[in-house]
Amino acid sequence: MDVEAKRIMALSISKLYSLRTQRGGLRLHRSLLLSMTMRAARDIYHTAQLLRDAEEEQVVPCAPDAATEEPMEISKDSSQTLTPKEVAMKPQESLEEDKENRCASERHSRKRRDKAALEPDFLPLKKAKMDTDEEKQHLQGEILRTNNGNSCRQADTLTAFPTNRAIVAC
Amino acid sequence: MAGAGGGGNDVQWCFSQVKGAIDDDVAEADIISTVEFNHSGELLATGDKGGRVVIFQQETENKSQPQCRSEYNVYSTFQSHEPEFDYLKSLEIEEKINKIRWLPQKNAAQFLLSTNDKTIKLWKISERDKRPEGYNLKEEDGRYRDAATITTLRVPVFRPMDLMVEASPRRVFANAHTYHINSISVNSDNETYLSADDLRINLWHLEITDRSFNIVDIKPANMEELTEVITAAEFHPHQCNTFVYSSSKGTIRLCDMRASALCDKHSKLFEEPEDPSNRSFFSEIISSISDVKFSHNGRYMMTRDYLSVKIWDLNMENRPVETYQVHEYLRSKLCSLYENDCIFDKFECCWNGNDSVVMTGSYNNFFRMLDRSQRRDVTLEASRESCKPRQVLKPRRVCAGGKRKKDEISVDSLDFNKKILHTAWHPQENIIAVATTNNLYIFQEKVN
């Protein structure tokens, strides 16, 4: 499942990059749809990662914080194999709002915020890499906040975990 | 010709004409980007990616030969928009014509609005079939005569000449849109029209070019909170105070301009709850509405999203009254369609004259006729292979999976580069114009 998510995430990012060179200026609608898809894929990917990390924590109790910084470069593939996980349906609203706030900074340049609405306020993607690392930490922080990220209270980790949207594999 | 178009399925469709180059090597400038009949159906306008507008005119029927159908021939061709460069933002502005809308005819001349991403233009198309001859001070070729040689006076007279059709830009409505214009719609009051971009809708007076009123603005104060954009907008056909706009989230908002100057608060919100079993990575994209059209009687509106056409009753907001699947076999292929960008294709849809049948395009140069009254649908193809005069179009079938029957085409054999995005239906007769990438097909009802 997260292999698919990773692929879609990479695909979305490359499409977002190529939008910048397209004739006619940045297309807001297309960019919005691409970002949403990328976010959805990324969230699935990250939560799958976290599930895996959580499993590892179970296996090795009292290990130090297992959160590893994974760069956005998809070429650097982790060697972990994924155990298939079933993801349950989830009510969307709370997580979506969160995602919007977190992910929107990818799309918005802090530099341009002050300018009047003379230009399309769509961010060139240079910020994407940096921000997603930050956001990943933030996401992890949220998930693990009940146990400070250091403890081995598996039960809390798992139940504090927001459930995911059902994704139909294509 | 028969009267207002009847059902789409007891009608047999025949090939009538095809316009455009035959060769497969398509020049990008020739890609058709919009098709529109005028209010009488006598004129058919197309816009292309190169910024040109071509208008076809229906020849007056030869009543003595009812078998001989009237044909559409080129009436006028002109360059509507040129590529521009926005120096402030270092952006190129495409000359592609996004939409053409005709004004109802008021006098001998015809008027249409054409728009690219940023600028709307009002064009006057007029005929000249006489010219004055016999000037005193000028020769026929325009050279001035030597005053000393003039000994008599004469009155110039109008003499017939070969018909000349002139297109002249009468108004240019510019600099009102930060984002890309996706729709224009002429109001039933014949004085105003709206233009919509991704985040804003402006109201114009046809006579005034230096000002427009902003009537919808969904731009959030913080662009980080942007979740949806406007994808299409249209005025109600009879109520000059009412318009609708659709969004990328699959919702339609109906607004009443009498309620307030800024119509950010809708009067009605049309939205169908999502089917959770169909949820996927691409649910957002395929629920985005690509076109919205009111029915001619003004009681219904139709929306097109990636996989379906929905008919909404204006009095019922919580769900459409009818839903038609255009190409449901694509639902399992969304990932590939995302990869090749086809999932972003914006299909349009249209009503027939009496609102009993709707039509929309698909891939492989297929288009779909959906008969509302008889609850039947048919898939037809616009292809050079069915181009014999009056050749009846054979229904096509797509095999979704499993065993392919004879005459069926499998989903994997569909050509996704051959897409029909733009179609138009004559307002009174069963004549349709279907645009493939660079060709315009005209089909007519079979008459016996």
XYZ file of C-alpha atoms in Angstrom:
618
model
C 0.000 0.000 0.000
C 2.668 2.512 0.801
C 4.651 1.528 -2.269
C 1.728 2.824 -4.257
C 1.518 5.890 -2.062
C 5.210 6.568 -2.522
C 4.905 6.286 -6.268
C 1.974 8.642 -6.415
C 3.766 11.046 -4.145
C 6.829 11.077 -6.416
C 4.664 11.411 -9.492
C 2.766 14.330 -7.994
C 5.904 16.163 -7.053
C 7.403 15.807 -10.503
C 4.174 17.039 -12.032
C 4.153 20.029 -9.720
C 7.681 20.854 -10.761
C 6.890 20.599 -14.444
C 3.911 22.922 -13.989
C 6.314 25.713 -13.271
C 7.779 25.630 -16.746
C 4.475 25.402 -18.538
C 3.419 28.134 -20.864
C 0.694 30.393 -19.645
C 1.712 30.644 -16.027
C 1.027 28.453 -13.054
C -2.381 26.809 -13.195
C -3.963 27.187 -9.810
C -6.585 24.471 -10.251
C -4.149 21.846 -11.456
C -1.654 22.749 -8.748
C -4.303 22.447 -6.085
C -5.404 19.021 -7.259
C -1.818 17.809 -7.515
C -0.983 19.034 -4.018
C -4.050 17.385 -2.556
C -3.224 14.089 -4.174
C 0.371 14.364 -3.112
C -0.648 15.129 0.447
C -3.000 12.183 0.567
C -0.312 9.885 -0.754
C 2.252 11.320 1.582
C 0.044 10.877 4.603
C -0.586 7.266 3.766
C 3.111 6.769 3.221
C 4.066 8.438 6.469
C 1.489 6.673 8.544
C 2.605 3.391 7.060
C 6.146 4.342 8.014
C 5.052 5.145 11.518
C 3.195 1.892 11.828
C 6.358 0.152 10.845
C 8.372 2.187 13.324
C 5.851 1.438 15.996
C 6.171 -2.242 15.259
C 9.901 -1.988 15.577
C 9.489 -0.306 18.904
C 7.470 -3.223 20.062
C 10.232 -5.574 19.079
C 12.984 -3.543 20.730
C 11.586 -2.042 23.915
C 13.259 1.035 25.428
C 15.181 1.823 22.283
C 15.868 5.531 21.824
C 13.563 7.620 19.728
C 13.115 5.629 16.575
C 12.028 8.492 14.427
C 14.473 8.675 11.609
C 14.713 11.585 9.284
C 13.741 10.348 5.906
C 14.559 12.738 3.146
C 12.022 13.320 0.435
C 14.317 11.890 -2.201
C 12.530 8.797 -3.268
C 15.647 7.394 -4.850
C 17.073 6.752 -1.438
C 14.922 3.823 -0.697
C 14.760 2.284 2.710
C 15.459 -1.376 2.757
C 12.576 -2.180 5.034
C 9.998 -4.477 3.675
C 6.475 -3.564 4.358
C 4.071 -5.811 6.099
C 0.680 -5.327 4.600
C -1.563 -3.419 6.904
C -5.250 -2.978 6.771
C -6.322 0.590 7.013
C -9.708 1.412 8.354
C -12.102 4.087 7.234
C -11.795 7.354 8.937
C -13.894 10.436 9.407
C -12.150 13.038 7.379
C -12.736 16.405 8.873
C -10.278 16.649 11.713
C -7.310 15.270 9.884
C -8.056 17.228 6.762
C -8.001 20.539 8.538
C -4.726 19.598 10.068
C -3.303 18.609 6.737
C -4.369 21.859 5.179
C -2.513 23.883 7.735
C 0.537 21.745 7.645
C 0.793 21.294 3.970
C -0.207 24.680 2.775
C 3.175 26.097 3.678
C 4.545 23.955 0.915
C 2.452 25.842 -1.484
C 2.980 29.270 -0.180
C 6.110 31.265 -0.170
C 6.683 33.236 2.985
C 8.422 35.797 0.861
C 5.323 36.480 -1.157
C 2.812 36.676 1.582
C 3.025 40.421 1.851
C 2.503 41.202 -1.757
C -0.918 42.294 -2.816
C -2.956 39.901 -4.860
C -1.268 40.876 -8.055
C 0.232 37.508 -8.698
C -0.910 33.958 -8.302
C 0.167 33.102 -4.799
C 1.424 29.727 -5.656
C 4.691 28.662 -4.279
C 7.582 27.446 -6.374
C 8.489 24.127 -4.944
C 11.937 24.853 -3.613
C 10.439 24.926 -0.165
C 8.804 21.551 -0.457
C 11.733 19.489 0.679
C 12.517 21.532 3.721
C 8.962 21.907 4.798
C 8.020 18.317 4.489
C 10.836 17.324 6.765
C 9.567 19.802 9.302
C 6.067 18.609 8.828
C 7.030 15.018 9.171
C 8.552 15.799 12.514
C 5.445 17.694 13.431
C 3.269 14.787 12.393
C 5.353 12.368 14.362
C 5.307 14.695 17.304
C 1.537 14.751 17.213
C 1.184 11.042 16.991
C 3.659 10.293 19.698
C 2.893 13.156 21.984
C 1.112 10.996 24.473
C 4.311 9.202 25.257
C 6.926 11.839 24.550
C 8.311 9.786 21.751
C 10.615 7.925 23.999
C 8.669 5.432 25.899
C 7.679 1.971 24.978
C 4.027 2.147 25.822
C 2.888 0.414 22.706
C -0.758 0.493 23.479
C -0.857 4.272 23.653
C 1.139 4.629 20.502
C -1.220 2.467 18.572
C -4.456 3.861 19.882
C -3.336 7.460 19.650
C -2.804 6.823 15.998
C -5.441 8.437 13.795
C -7.029 5.962 11.478
C -6.615 6.410 7.803
C -8.784 6.773 4.816
C -9.495 3.684 2.879
C -7.496 3.758 -0.280
C -8.477 1.765 -3.275
C -5.406 0.493 -5.007
C -5.430 1.312 -8.671
C -35.498 19.816 -41.044
C -37.397 18.184 -38.226
C -38.457 20.286 -35.292
C -36.931 20.472 -31.856
C -34.682 17.488 -31.384
C -36.418 14.456 -30.081
C -34.998 11.477 -28.260
C -31.388 10.634 -28.830
C -32.029 6.998 -29.500
C -34.870 6.851 -31.917
C -32.791 9.396 -33.766
C -30.225 7.935 -36.074
C -27.206 10.107 -36.520
C -25.480 10.504 -39.870
C -22.254 11.998 -40.866
C -22.676 15.375 -42.506
C -19.336 17.172 -42.697
C -15.862 17.284 -41.233
C -13.730 20.424 -41.074
C -10.029 20.642 -40.569
C -6.822 19.040 -41.760
C -6.768 15.358 -42.515
C -3.214 14.521 -41.595
C -2.404 13.009 -38.252
C 0.362 15.439 -37.511
C -1.581 18.015 -35.579
C -0.190 21.519 -35.264
C -0.755 22.722 -31.730
C -2.282 25.972 -32.909
C -5.012 24.041 -34.696
C -6.276 22.252 -31.614
C -9.921 23.225 -31.171
C -10.591 24.652 -27.733
C -14.238 25.714 -27.897
C -17.356 25.187 -30.047
C -20.578 27.190 -29.884
C -23.742 27.582 -31.964
C -25.377 30.993 -32.007
C -28.954 31.438 -30.795
C -30.568 30.630 -34.119
C -28.165 27.834 -34.973
C -27.336 29.446 -38.266
C -23.777 30.179 -37.177
C -21.262 27.849 -35.586
C -18.098 29.273 -34.053
C -14.922 27.449 -33.090
C -11.899 28.769 -31.229
C -8.487 27.181 -31.247
C -5.240 27.159 -29.354
C -3.696 29.567 -31.822
C -6.150 32.289 -30.841
C -8.197 32.086 -34.020
C -11.954 32.037 -34.369
C -13.587 30.340 -37.341
C -17.286 30.876 -37.959
C -19.312 28.564 -40.161
C -22.665 29.508 -41.619
C -25.490 27.165 -42.437
C -26.554 27.494 -46.040
C -30.188 28.316 -46.546
C -32.089 25.126 -47.154
C -32.959 24.068 -50.611
C -36.643 23.473 -50.100
C -37.135 21.761 -53.416
C -34.675 19.069 -52.414
C -35.424 18.058 -48.839
C -32.850 15.277 -49.050
C -30.156 17.807 -49.577
C -29.227 18.951 -46.128
C -27.956 22.383 -45.478
C -24.254 22.488 -44.929
C -22.042 24.651 -42.805
C -19.422 26.563 -44.735
C -16.737 28.956 -43.616
C -18.211 32.398 -43.094
C -15.450 34.267 -41.339
C -12.000 33.609 -39.896
C -10.116 36.024 -37.724
C -7.355 36.201 -35.162
C -9.080 36.972 -31.909
C -6.221 36.865 -29.420
C -2.456 37.054 -29.737
C 0.114 35.676 -27.312
C 1.074 38.286 -24.772
C 3.725 38.691 -22.183
C 3.114 39.997 -18.686
C 6.374 41.752 -17.920
C 5.538 42.358 -14.294
C 5.172 38.685 -13.473
C 7.371 37.301 -16.254
C 4.518 35.195 -17.499
C 3.446 34.333 -20.962
C -0.284 34.693 -21.587
C -1.582 32.051 -23.912
C -3.653 33.073 -26.900
C -5.809 29.953 -26.678
C -9.515 30.751 -26.878
C -11.088 29.303 -23.758
C -14.696 30.175 -24.489
C -16.896 31.808 -27.115
C -20.374 33.050 -26.313
C -22.752 34.601 -28.819
C -24.907 37.600 -28.054
C -28.548 37.411 -29.153
C -28.928 39.140 -32.477
C -30.284 42.672 -32.317
C -29.603 43.969 -35.836
C -27.972 42.867 -39.041
C -24.596 42.323 -37.409
C -23.635 39.382 -35.185
C -21.736 39.795 -31.937
C -19.741 37.305 -29.935
C -17.543 37.341 -26.861
C -14.303 35.416 -26.995
C -11.857 35.020 -24.143
C -8.394 33.717 -23.452
C -6.879 33.370 -19.959
C -6.897 37.070 -19.209
C -8.793 39.190 -21.732
C -12.326 39.107 -23.101
C -13.127 40.684 -26.448
C -16.411 41.618 -28.064
C -16.338 41.020 -31.809
C -18.736 42.383 -34.372
C -19.222 40.282 -37.456
C -20.931 42.171 -40.246
C -21.615 41.667 -43.907
C -20.856 44.050 -46.655
C -22.434 43.361 -50.016
C -22.593 46.833 -51.541
C -20.111 49.576 -52.002
C -20.407 53.181 -53.078
C -19.196 54.019 -56.549
C -18.924 57.220 -58.510
C -17.138 59.580 -56.179
C -16.326 62.969 -57.538
C -12.930 63.471 -55.979
C -11.602 59.918 -56.085
C -11.020 57.362 -58.769
C -12.467 53.892 -58.321
C -9.127 52.604 -57.085
C -8.947 55.317 -54.411
C -6.468 57.687 -55.984
C -7.432 61.319 -55.783
C -8.363 62.999 -59.007
C -6.711 66.159 -60.096
C -9.177 68.897 -59.143
C -8.546 70.729 -62.343
C -9.903 67.838 -64.402
C -13.269 67.747 -62.635
C -15.876 69.423 -64.768
C -19.119 67.739 -63.711
C -20.720 66.546 -60.499
C -22.413 63.232 -59.959
C -24.112 61.503 -57.046
C -22.300 58.356 -55.841
C -24.489 55.254 -55.863
C -24.322 51.891 -54.080
C -23.531 48.994 -56.360
C -23.549 45.321 -55.357
C -20.246 43.622 -54.671
C -19.062 40.178 -53.657
C -20.071 39.438 -50.117
C -17.420 40.385 -47.642
C -17.655 39.376 -43.993
C -15.764 41.614 -41.633
C -14.897 40.932 -38.033
C -13.883 43.883 -35.916
C -13.113 44.075 -32.203
C -15.584 46.460 -30.636
C -14.617 46.141 -26.976
C -11.650 44.788 -25.108
C -12.244 43.870 -21.460
C -8.817 43.498 -19.945
C -6.889 43.520 -16.686
C -9.649 42.290 -14.438
C -8.461 38.775 -13.724
C -5.443 37.717 -11.730
C -6.105 34.035 -12.330
C -7.043 32.164 -15.473
C -10.480 32.826 -16.944
C -12.451 29.605 -17.323
C -15.958 30.874 -18.197
C -17.948 33.712 -19.646
C -21.724 33.906 -19.702
C -24.045 36.482 -21.234
C -26.948 37.556 -19.047
C -30.540 37.320 -20.230
C -30.775 41.084 -19.836
C -28.506 41.418 -22.894
C -26.591 44.174 -21.182
C -24.251 42.398 -18.814
C -22.132 39.310 -18.723
C -19.954 37.521 -16.188
C -16.412 36.240 -16.414
C -15.013 33.722 -13.948
C -11.466 32.764 -13.059
C -10.189 30.304 -10.447
C -11.065 32.488 -7.499
C -13.252 35.374 -8.640
C -16.266 36.192 -10.748
C -16.690 39.631 -12.297
C -19.793 41.274 -13.715
C -19.345 43.479 -16.777
C -21.528 45.795 -18.761
C -21.092 45.166 -22.463
C -20.587 48.867 -23.109
C -18.075 49.544 -20.351
C -14.571 48.194 -20.570
C -12.657 50.053 -17.906
C -14.616 48.720 -14.959
C -16.177 45.532 -13.746
C -17.865 44.539 -10.510
C -16.540 41.680 -8.491
C -19.487 39.543 -7.424
C -17.793 36.423 -6.095
C -14.447 36.196 -4.367
C -13.401 32.940 -2.779
C -9.787 33.818 -2.321
C -8.902 33.118 1.309
C -7.045 35.774 3.260
C -4.326 33.245 3.705
C -3.615 31.329 0.512
C -2.402 28.455 2.622
C -6.039 27.755 3.411
C -7.084 27.384 -0.204
C -9.062 24.212 -0.687
C -11.201 24.799 -3.727
C -11.361 26.851 -6.903
C -14.112 27.953 -9.250
C -14.254 25.770 -12.326
C -17.259 27.101 -14.309
C -20.003 29.705 -14.052
C -23.186 30.490 -15.948
C -26.113 32.884 -15.807
C -29.631 31.524 -15.566
C -31.256 31.579 -19.028
C -34.264 33.650 -17.892
C -33.635 35.101 -14.447
C -31.141 37.880 -14.864
C -30.367 37.969 -11.136
C -29.353 34.313 -10.850
C -26.144 32.556 -11.708
C -24.350 29.388 -10.649
C -20.727 28.476 -10.239
C -19.148 25.074 -9.786
C -16.091 24.169 -7.792
C -13.205 21.753 -7.827
C -14.789 20.006 -4.846
C -17.854 18.947 -6.791
C -20.235 21.536 -5.388
C -22.395 24.042 -7.212
C -23.487 27.316 -5.701
C -26.469 29.263 -6.904
C -26.305 32.980 -6.195
C -28.880 35.721 -6.316
C -27.480 39.161 -7.110
C -30.429 40.813 -5.432
C -29.380 39.437 -2.071
C -26.171 41.414 -1.807
C -23.545 43.121 -3.900
C -20.947 40.488 -3.127
C -22.401 37.046 -3.657
C -19.945 35.127 -1.495
C -22.846 33.675 0.413
C -24.753 31.345 -1.812
C -28.510 31.111 -1.966
C -28.318 27.387 -2.657
C -25.569 24.838 -2.362
C -25.852 21.716 -4.483
C -23.774 18.864 -3.210
C -24.053 15.115 -3.244
C -22.464 13.211 -0.377
C -19.537 11.151 -1.535
C -19.887 7.421 -1.819
C -17.297 6.142 0.680
C -16.841 2.870 -1.149
C -15.425 4.779 -4.120
C -12.816 6.618 -2.149
C -9.298 6.655 -3.590
C -6.262 8.836 -3.954
C -7.946 10.423 -6.900
C -11.395 11.086 -5.480
C -10.681 14.795 -5.215
C -9.640 15.059 -8.812
C -12.510 13.131 -10.329
C -15.131 14.952 -8.324
C -13.981 18.313 -9.668
C -16.700 19.696 -11.932
C -15.463 20.603 -15.400
C -18.649 22.120 -16.829
C -22.035 23.380 -15.695
C -24.921 24.172 -18.039
C -28.481 25.267 -17.378
C -31.241 23.541 -19.305
C -32.981 25.715 -21.871
C -36.125 25.841 -19.746
C -34.147 26.998 -16.738
C -35.477 24.319 -14.379
C -32.440 22.059 -14.352
C -28.717 22.268 -14.570
C -26.223 19.679 -15.677
C -22.723 19.152 -14.311
C -19.877 17.100 -15.726
C -17.176 15.589 -13.594
C -14.543 13.169 -14.781
C -16.651 10.024 -14.843
C -20.259 11.168 -14.825
C -22.922 13.641 -15.866
C -25.429 14.777 -13.259
C -28.727 16.548 -13.732
C -29.832 18.715 -10.846
C -33.269 20.111 -10.156
C -32.790 23.688 -8.995
C -35.270 23.024 -6.223
C -33.341 20.144 -4.725
C -29.925 20.707 -3.297
C -28.996 17.499 -1.571
C -28.597 15.258 -4.591
C -28.954 15.244 -8.374
C -32.176 13.941 -9.886
C -30.293 11.934 -12.508
C -26.764 10.567 -12.733
C -25.282 9.053 -15.860
C -21.985 7.212 -16.047
C -19.987 8.364 -19.020
C -17.141 5.862 -18.919
C -17.283 3.988 -15.642
C -14.745 1.460 -17.002
C -12.099 4.111 -16.374
C -12.581 4.015 -12.607
C -10.110 1.178 -12.226
C -7.600 2.968 -14.457
C -7.387 6.214 -12.548
C -3.769 5.677 -11.616
C -2.648 5.385 -15.235
C -4.838 8.296 -16.168
C -3.132 10.305 -13.467
C 0.248 9.368 -14.861
C -0.574 10.461 -18.383
C -2.446 13.561 -17.147
C -5.718 12.494 -18.740
C -7.414 12.606 -15.367
C -7.210 16.397 -15.588
C -9.088 16.599 -18.889
C -12.022 18.970 -18.730
C -14.971 17.586 -20.605
C -17.908 19.783 -21.506
C -21.532 18.797 -21.857
C -24.582 20.187 -23.632
C -28.353 19.931 -23.830
C -30.456 19.433 -26.930
C -33.071 22.006 -27.866
C -35.924 20.597 -25.794
C -33.768 19.353 -22.876
C -34.631 15.708 -23.439
C -31.126 14.533 -24.369
C -27.679 15.513 -23.146
C -24.361 14.885 -24.800
C -20.776 14.735 -23.637
C -17.427 13.541 -24.942
C -15.077 10.747 -23.967
C -11.849 9.140 -25.235
C -11.059 7.333 -28.460
C -13.111 10.030 -30.187
C -16.221 8.590 -28.602
C -19.079 10.766 -27.495
C -22.124 9.840 -25.478
C -25.789 10.707 -25.984
C -27.826 10.301 -22.839
C -31.566 10.268 -23.367
C -33.311 11.484 -20.242
C -36.851 10.739 -21.298
C -36.213 7.206 -22.474
C -33.481 6.440 -19.982
C -31.221 5.113 -22.679
C -27.756 5.997 -23.804
C -25.589 5.420 -26.831
C -21.901 5.777 -27.591
C -20.926 7.072 -31.023
C -17.592 7.749 -32.644
C -16.296 10.684 -34.643
C -13.909 9.081 -37.037
C -12.618 9.570 -40.530
C -13.683 6.020 -41.263
C -17.356 6.869 -41.005
C -17.135 9.844 -43.285
C -19.251 8.870 -46.222
C -22.064 11.330 -46.822
C -25.176 10.446 -44.845
C -23.471 7.361 -43.413
C -25.322 6.310 -40.288
C -23.196 6.135 -37.158
C -23.058 2.732 -35.559
C -23.264 2.526 -31.776
C -19.945 1.597 -30.148
C -19.405 -0.527 -27.099
C -16.500 -0.695 -24.723
C -15.679 -3.968 -23.078
C -14.710 -3.330 -19.472
C -13.155 -6.679 -18.811
C -13.499 -10.358 -19.430
C -14.396 -11.662 -22.815
C -14.543 -9.121 -25.550
C -17.488 -9.554 -27.847
C -17.314 -8.895 -31.546
C -17.502 -5.189 -32.368
C -16.542 -4.245 -28.859
C -13.369 -2.407 -28.086
C -11.438 -3.192 -24.935
C -10.519 -0.484 -22.471
C -6.825 -1.020 -23.045
C -7.199 -0.368 -26.758
C -8.742 3.039 -26.244
C -6.702 5.903 -27.593
C -6.483 8.443 -24.787
C -4.938 11.026 -27.068
C -8.150 11.166 -29.039
C -10.448 13.006 -26.727
C -13.672 14.851 -27.367
C -13.790 17.705 -24.883
C -16.040 20.137 -26.751
C -19.451 19.461 -28.238
C -22.397 21.649 -29.190
C -26.024 20.992 -30.106
C -28.041 23.145 -32.486
C -30.641 25.041 -30.434
C -33.573 23.846 -32.507
C -32.614 20.993 -34.775
C -30.907 17.657 -34.417
C -27.567 18.870 -35.670
C -24.500 18.421 -33.490
C -20.959 19.697 -33.723
C -18.301 17.481 -32.181
C -14.685 18.603 -31.917
C -11.901 16.046 -31.948
C -8.367 17.321 -31.430
C -8.182 19.366 -34.593
C -11.260 18.412 -36.594
C -14.835 19.531 -36.318
C -17.437 16.889 -37.155
C -21.008 17.822 -37.939
C -23.622 15.117 -37.612
C -27.278 15.376 -38.468
C -30.376 13.375 -37.880
C -31.131 10.871 -40.601
C -34.105 11.923 -42.695
C -35.937 9.531 -44.889
